[in-house]
């Protein structure tokens, strides 16, 4: 049985002070949600302080990006061991904003996934089609390509521990959510592929999150579906009550 995971991707939001205040308040209230895993992904400058604020609580902390090299002349980048040093144990890899705005490719994403796993960070690997790809009925082909190339070289044991996030690009920050049926179709397809490539056991253990305009009022209907194992939440994760309401919906759907 997969424990639901509700992850908040703060993107480029919140100052250090705001991040720590949120994390401290979340830690105080997270005990009421024992059957759901919670995770927050603050900006890089807030990682260490947020990790310290939630220490001893069942709250994961994720970086939003990672470089594949351990160190070197890569201005502006940070490596997986450096992220571990902050106390964070997760990392988001291949978010569509990074693919679209910063030129990330399936190949660089695979290198980042490998670097994360080597450093014992858990990657959340993001995939998802654009509106043009959906309209051209290419969604499942795009997902196949992104999953296959993005986790190239991953073993079955590693797959069981990592997380995939299906985030249709057209649903991110637009208020336009994939319908629960569209999301479940994509998730079931991804799981079927994972089963084909890695076997039933590893595929059944791998959590697949949905992301794209998840809000307290639509979370329950999405999370009720068997292959939707949680949510990667952007905008609504910036508000503690909204984030907790989504986590509450996951608890009830579990
Ligand atoms: P929104 O929830 O703001 O649509 O963002 C989703 C997302 O990109 C999470 O990574």
CSV table of C-alpha atoms and ligand atoms in Angstrom, one decimal:
chain,number,residue,atom,x,y,z
A,1,UNK,CA,0.0,0.0,0.0
A,2,UNK,CA,1.4,3.4,-1.0
A,3,UNK,CA,1.3,6.1,1.6
A,4,UNK,CA,-0.1,9.3,0.0
A,5,UNK,CA,2.5,12.1,-0.4
A,6,UNK,CA,1.5,15.7,-0.5
A,7,UNK,CA,4.4,17.9,-1.6
A,8,UNK,CA,4.5,21.7,-1.7
A,9,UNK,CA,6.6,23.2,-4.4
A,10,UNK,CA,7.1,26.8,-3.4
A,11,UNK,CA,9.0,27.7,-6.6
A,12,UNK,CA,10.5,31.2,-6.2
A,13,UNK,CA,8.3,32.3,-3.3
A,14,UNK,CA,8.8,33.1,0.4
A,15,UNK,CA,11.7,34.9,2.1
A,16,UNK,CA,13.8,33.0,4.6
A,17,UNK,CA,11.8,34.3,7.5
A,18,UNK,CA,8.5,33.4,5.8
A,19,UNK,CA,9.8,29.9,5.0
A,20,UNK,CA,10.8,29.1,8.5
A,21,UNK,CA,7.5,30.5,9.9
A,22,UNK,CA,5.6,28.2,7.6
A,23,UNK,CA,7.7,25.2,8.4
A,24,UNK,CA,7.4,25.7,12.1
A,25,UNK,CA,3.6,26.1,11.9
A,26,UNK,CA,3.4,23.1,9.7
A,27,UNK,CA,5.5,21.0,12.1
A,28,UNK,CA,3.1,22.0,14.9
A,29,UNK,CA,0.0,20.8,13.0
A,30,UNK,CA,1.4,17.8,11.0
A,31,UNK,CA,0.8,15.4,13.9
A,32,UNK,CA,-2.9,15.5,13.1
A,33,UNK,CA,-2.2,13.8,9.7
A,34,UNK,CA,-0.4,10.6,10.6
A,35,UNK,CA,-1.4,8.7,7.4
A,36,UNK,CA,0.0,11.1,4.8
A,37,UNK,CA,3.6,12.0,4.1
A,38,UNK,CA,4.2,15.7,3.8
A,39,UNK,CA,7.0,17.5,2.0
A,40,UNK,CA,7.9,21.1,1.3
A,41,UNK,CA,10.3,22.4,-1.3
A,42,UNK,CA,11.6,25.9,-0.3
A,43,UNK,CA,14.0,28.0,-2.3
A,44,UNK,CA,17.7,27.1,-2.0
A,45,UNK,CA,18.6,29.8,0.5
A,46,UNK,CA,16.0,28.6,2.9
A,47,UNK,CA,16.7,24.9,2.7
A,48,UNK,CA,18.9,24.5,5.8
A,49,UNK,CA,16.7,26.6,8.1
A,50,UNK,CA,13.6,24.9,6.9
A,51,UNK,CA,15.2,21.5,7.4
A,52,UNK,CA,16.2,22.5,11.0
A,53,UNK,CA,12.7,23.8,11.7
A,54,UNK,CA,11.0,20.5,10.8
A,55,UNK,CA,13.6,18.2,12.3
A,56,UNK,CA,12.1,15.4,14.3
A,57,UNK,CA,8.8,15.7,12.5
A,58,UNK,CA,7.6,13.6,9.6
A,59,UNK,CA,8.0,16.3,7.1
A,60,UNK,CA,10.4,16.0,4.1
A,61,UNK,CA,12.3,18.8,2.7
A,62,UNK,CA,13.2,19.0,-1.0
A,63,UNK,CA,15.5,21.2,-3.1
A,64,UNK,CA,13.9,22.3,-6.4
A,65,UNK,CA,16.8,21.5,-8.6
A,66,UNK,CA,20.3,19.8,-8.5
A,67,UNK,CA,23.4,19.7,-10.7
A,68,UNK,CA,24.8,16.3,-11.7
A,69,UNK,CA,28.4,17.0,-10.8
A,70,UNK,CA,29.6,16.9,-7.2
A,71,UNK,CA,31.5,20.2,-7.5
A,72,UNK,CA,33.2,22.4,-10.1
A,73,UNK,CA,33.0,25.6,-12.1
A,74,UNK,CA,29.2,25.7,-12.5
A,75,UNK,CA,28.2,29.2,-11.4
A,76,UNK,CA,24.8,29.3,-9.8
A,77,UNK,CA,24.4,25.5,-9.4
A,78,UNK,CA,24.3,23.3,-6.4
A,79,UNK,CA,25.3,19.6,-6.1
A,80,UNK,CA,23.5,16.7,-4.5
A,81,UNK,CA,26.0,16.3,-1.7
A,82,UNK,CA,25.6,20.1,-1.0
A,83,UNK,CA,21.8,19.6,-0.8
A,84,UNK,CA,22.3,16.7,1.7
A,85,UNK,CA,24.5,19.0,3.8
A,86,UNK,CA,21.5,21.3,4.4
A,87,UNK,CA,19.5,18.5,5.9
A,88,UNK,CA,17.1,18.2,2.9
A,89,UNK,CA,16.6,14.6,1.7
A,90,UNK,CA,14.5,15.1,-1.4
A,91,UNK,CA,14.9,16.9,-4.7
A,92,UNK,CA,12.5,17.9,-7.5
A,93,UNK,CA,14.0,17.1,-10.9
A,94,UNK,CA,12.9,18.1,-14.4
A,95,UNK,CA,10.0,20.4,-13.4
A,96,UNK,CA,8.3,21.7,-16.6
A,97,UNK,CA,9.4,25.2,-15.7
A,98,UNK,CA,13.0,24.0,-15.7
A,99,UNK,CA,12.4,22.2,-19.0
A,100,UNK,CA,10.7,25.2,-20.7
A,101,UNK,CA,12.5,28.2,-19.2
A,102,UNK,CA,16.0,26.8,-18.5
A,103,UNK,CA,16.5,24.3,-21.3
A,104,UNK,CA,16.5,21.0,-19.3
A,105,UNK,CA,16.2,17.9,-21.4
A,106,UNK,CA,15.4,14.3,-20.7
A,107,UNK,CA,19.1,13.5,-20.9
A,108,UNK,CA,20.2,16.2,-18.3
A,109,UNK,CA,17.3,15.1,-16.1
A,110,UNK,CA,18.6,11.5,-16.2
A,111,UNK,CA,22.0,12.7,-15.0
A,112,UNK,CA,20.4,14.7,-12.2
A,113,UNK,CA,18.4,11.6,-11.1
A,114,UNK,CA,21.5,9.5,-11.0
A,115,UNK,CA,23.4,12.2,-9.0
A,116,UNK,CA,20.5,12.4,-6.5
A,117,UNK,CA,20.3,8.7,-6.0
A,118,UNK,CA,24.1,8.4,-5.6
A,119,UNK,CA,23.9,11.0,-2.8
A,120,UNK,CA,20.9,9.2,-1.3
A,121,UNK,CA,18.5,12.1,-2.1
A,122,UNK,CA,15.0,10.9,-3.2
A,123,UNK,CA,14.2,12.4,-6.6
A,124,UNK,CA,10.7,13.5,-7.6
A,125,UNK,CA,10.9,13.2,-11.4
A,126,UNK,CA,8.5,15.5,-13.2
A,127,UNK,CA,6.9,14.7,-16.5
A,128,UNK,CA,4.0,16.1,-18.5
A,129,UNK,CA,2.7,17.1,-21.9
A,130,UNK,CA,2.1,20.5,-23.3
A,131,UNK,CA,-1.3,21.6,-24.5
A,132,UNK,CA,-0.2,21.2,-28.2
A,133,UNK,CA,0.9,17.7,-27.5
A,134,UNK,CA,-2.4,16.8,-25.8
A,135,UNK,CA,-4.4,18.3,-28.6
A,136,UNK,CA,-2.3,16.3,-31.1
A,137,UNK,CA,-3.2,13.1,-29.1
A,138,UNK,CA,0.5,12.6,-28.2
A,139,UNK,CA,0.2,12.6,-24.5
A,140,UNK,CA,1.0,9.0,-23.8
A,141,UNK,CA,3.9,8.9,-26.3
A,142,UNK,CA,5.4,12.0,-24.6
A,143,UNK,CA,5.0,10.5,-21.2
A,144,UNK,CA,6.6,7.3,-22.3
A,145,UNK,CA,9.6,9.2,-23.7
A,146,UNK,CA,10.0,11.4,-20.6
A,147,UNK,CA,9.8,8.5,-18.2
A,148,UNK,CA,12.0,6.2,-20.1
A,149,UNK,CA,14.7,8.7,-20.8
A,150,UNK,CA,14.4,10.6,-17.4
A,151,UNK,CA,15.0,7.5,-15.3
A,152,UNK,CA,17.4,5.8,-17.7
A,153,UNK,CA,19.7,3.5,-15.8
A,154,UNK,CA,17.6,3.4,-12.6
A,155,UNK,CA,17.3,0.0,-11.0
A,156,UNK,CA,14.0,-1.7,-9.8
A,157,UNK,CA,15.0,-1.1,-6.2
A,158,UNK,CA,15.7,2.6,-6.9
A,159,UNK,CA,12.5,3.0,-8.8
A,160,UNK,CA,10.5,1.6,-5.8
A,161,UNK,CA,11.9,4.5,-3.7
A,162,UNK,CA,11.6,7.4,-6.1
A,163,UNK,CA,8.6,9.5,-7.0
A,164,UNK,CA,7.2,10.5,-10.4
A,165,UNK,CA,5.1,13.6,-10.7
A,166,UNK,CA,2.7,13.9,-13.6
A,167,UNK,CA,2.2,17.6,-14.3
A,168,UNK,CA,0.4,18.4,-17.5
A,169,UNK,CA,2.0,21.7,-18.5
A,170,UNK,CA,-1.3,23.2,-19.5
A,171,UNK,CA,-2.6,22.7,-15.9
A,172,UNK,CA,0.2,24.4,-14.1
A,173,UNK,CA,-0.7,27.7,-12.6
A,174,UNK,CA,-3.6,28.1,-15.0
A,175,UNK,CA,-6.4,27.1,-12.7
A,176,UNK,CA,-7.2,24.5,-15.3
A,177,UNK,CA,-6.9,21.0,-13.6
A,178,UNK,CA,-6.8,17.8,-15.5
A,179,UNK,CA,-10.0,16.0,-14.9
A,180,UNK,CA,-9.7,13.1,-12.4
A,181,UNK,CA,-10.3,10.7,-15.4
A,182,UNK,CA,-7.6,12.3,-17.5
A,183,UNK,CA,-5.1,12.2,-14.6
A,184,UNK,CA,-6.0,8.6,-13.7
A,185,UNK,CA,-5.6,7.6,-17.4
A,186,UNK,CA,-2.1,9.1,-17.5
A,187,UNK,CA,-1.1,7.6,-14.1
A,188,UNK,CA,-2.4,4.1,-15.0
A,189,UNK,CA,-0.5,4.3,-18.3
A,190,UNK,CA,2.8,5.3,-16.5
A,191,UNK,CA,2.4,2.5,-14.0
A,192,UNK,CA,1.7,0.0,-16.7
A,193,UNK,CA,5.0,1.1,-18.4
A,194,UNK,CA,6.9,0.9,-15.1
A,195,UNK,CA,5.5,-2.6,-14.6
A,196,UNK,CA,6.7,-3.6,-18.1
A,197,UNK,CA,10.2,-2.2,-17.5
A,198,UNK,CA,10.8,-2.9,-13.8
A,199,UNK,CA,8.3,-5.6,-12.8
A,200,UNK,CA,5.2,-5.5,-10.7
A,201,UNK,CA,6.8,-5.1,-7.3
A,202,UNK,CA,8.9,-2.1,-8.0
A,203,UNK,CA,6.1,-0.5,-10.1
A,204,UNK,CA,3.5,-1.0,-7.3
A,205,UNK,CA,5.8,0.7,-4.8
A,206,UNK,CA,6.6,3.8,-6.9
A,207,UNK,CA,4.4,6.7,-6.0
A,208,UNK,CA,3.0,8.8,-8.9
A,209,UNK,CA,1.8,12.3,-7.9
A,210,UNK,CA,-0.5,14.6,-9.8
A,211,UNK,CA,0.4,18.3,-10.2
A,212,UNK,CA,-1.4,21.2,-11.8
A,213,UNK,CA,-3.8,23.5,-10.1
A,214,UNK,CA,-4.5,21.2,-7.2
A,215,UNK,CA,-6.6,23.0,-4.6
A,216,UNK,CA,-8.5,22.1,-1.5
A,217,UNK,CA,-11.7,21.8,-3.4
A,218,UNK,CA,-10.5,19.4,-6.2
A,219,UNK,CA,-7.9,17.4,-4.2
A,220,UNK,CA,-10.3,14.7,-3.0
A,221,UNK,CA,-11.7,13.7,-6.3
A,222,UNK,CA,-8.2,13.4,-7.8
A,223,UNK,CA,-6.8,11.5,-4.9
A,224,UNK,CA,-9.7,9.1,-4.8
A,225,UNK,CA,-8.3,7.4,-7.9
A,226,UNK,CA,-6.2,4.3,-7.4
A,227,UNK,CA,-3.0,5.4,-9.3
A,228,UNK,CA,-3.0,8.9,-8.0
A,229,UNK,CA,-0.7,8.6,-4.9
A,230,UNK,CA,-0.6,12.2,-3.9
A,231,UNK,CA,-0.1,15.7,-5.2
A,232,UNK,CA,2.7,18.1,-6.1
A,233,UNK,CA,1.1,21.4,-5.2
A,234,UNK,CA,2.3,24.8,-6.4
A,235,UNK,CA,0.2,27.9,-5.6
A,236,UNK,CA,-2.0,26.3,-3.0
A,237,UNK,CA,1.0,25.1,-1.0
A,238,UNK,CA,2.0,28.7,-0.2
A,239,UNK,CA,-0.9,28.9,2.2
A,240,UNK,CA,-0.7,26.7,5.2
A,241,UNK,CA,-4.4,26.1,5.7
A,242,UNK,CA,-4.9,25.3,2.0
A,243,UNK,CA,-1.9,22.9,2.1
A,244,UNK,CA,-3.2,21.2,5.2
A,245,UNK,CA,-6.7,20.9,3.6
A,246,UNK,CA,-5.2,19.1,0.6
A,247,UNK,CA,-3.3,16.8,3.0
A,248,UNK,CA,-6.5,16.2,4.8
A,249,UNK,CA,-8.2,15.2,1.6
A,250,UNK,CA,-5.4,12.7,1.0
A,251,UNK,CA,-5.9,11.3,4.5
A,252,UNK,CA,-9.6,10.6,3.8
A,253,UNK,CA,-8.9,9.2,0.4
A,254,UNK,CA,-6.2,6.8,1.7
B,1,LIG,P1,0.1,24.9,-9.4
B,1,LIG,O1,-0.4,24.1,-8.3
B,1,LIG,O2,0.4,26.4,-9.0
B,1,LIG,O3,-0.6,24.8,-10.7
B,1,LIG,O4,1.6,24.4,-9.7
B,1,LIG,C1,1.8,23.0,-9.9
B,1,LIG,C2,3.3,22.8,-10.0
B,1,LIG,O5,4.0,23.2,-10.9
B,1,LIG,C3,3.9,22.0,-8.8
B,1,LIG,O6,5.2,21.6,-9.1
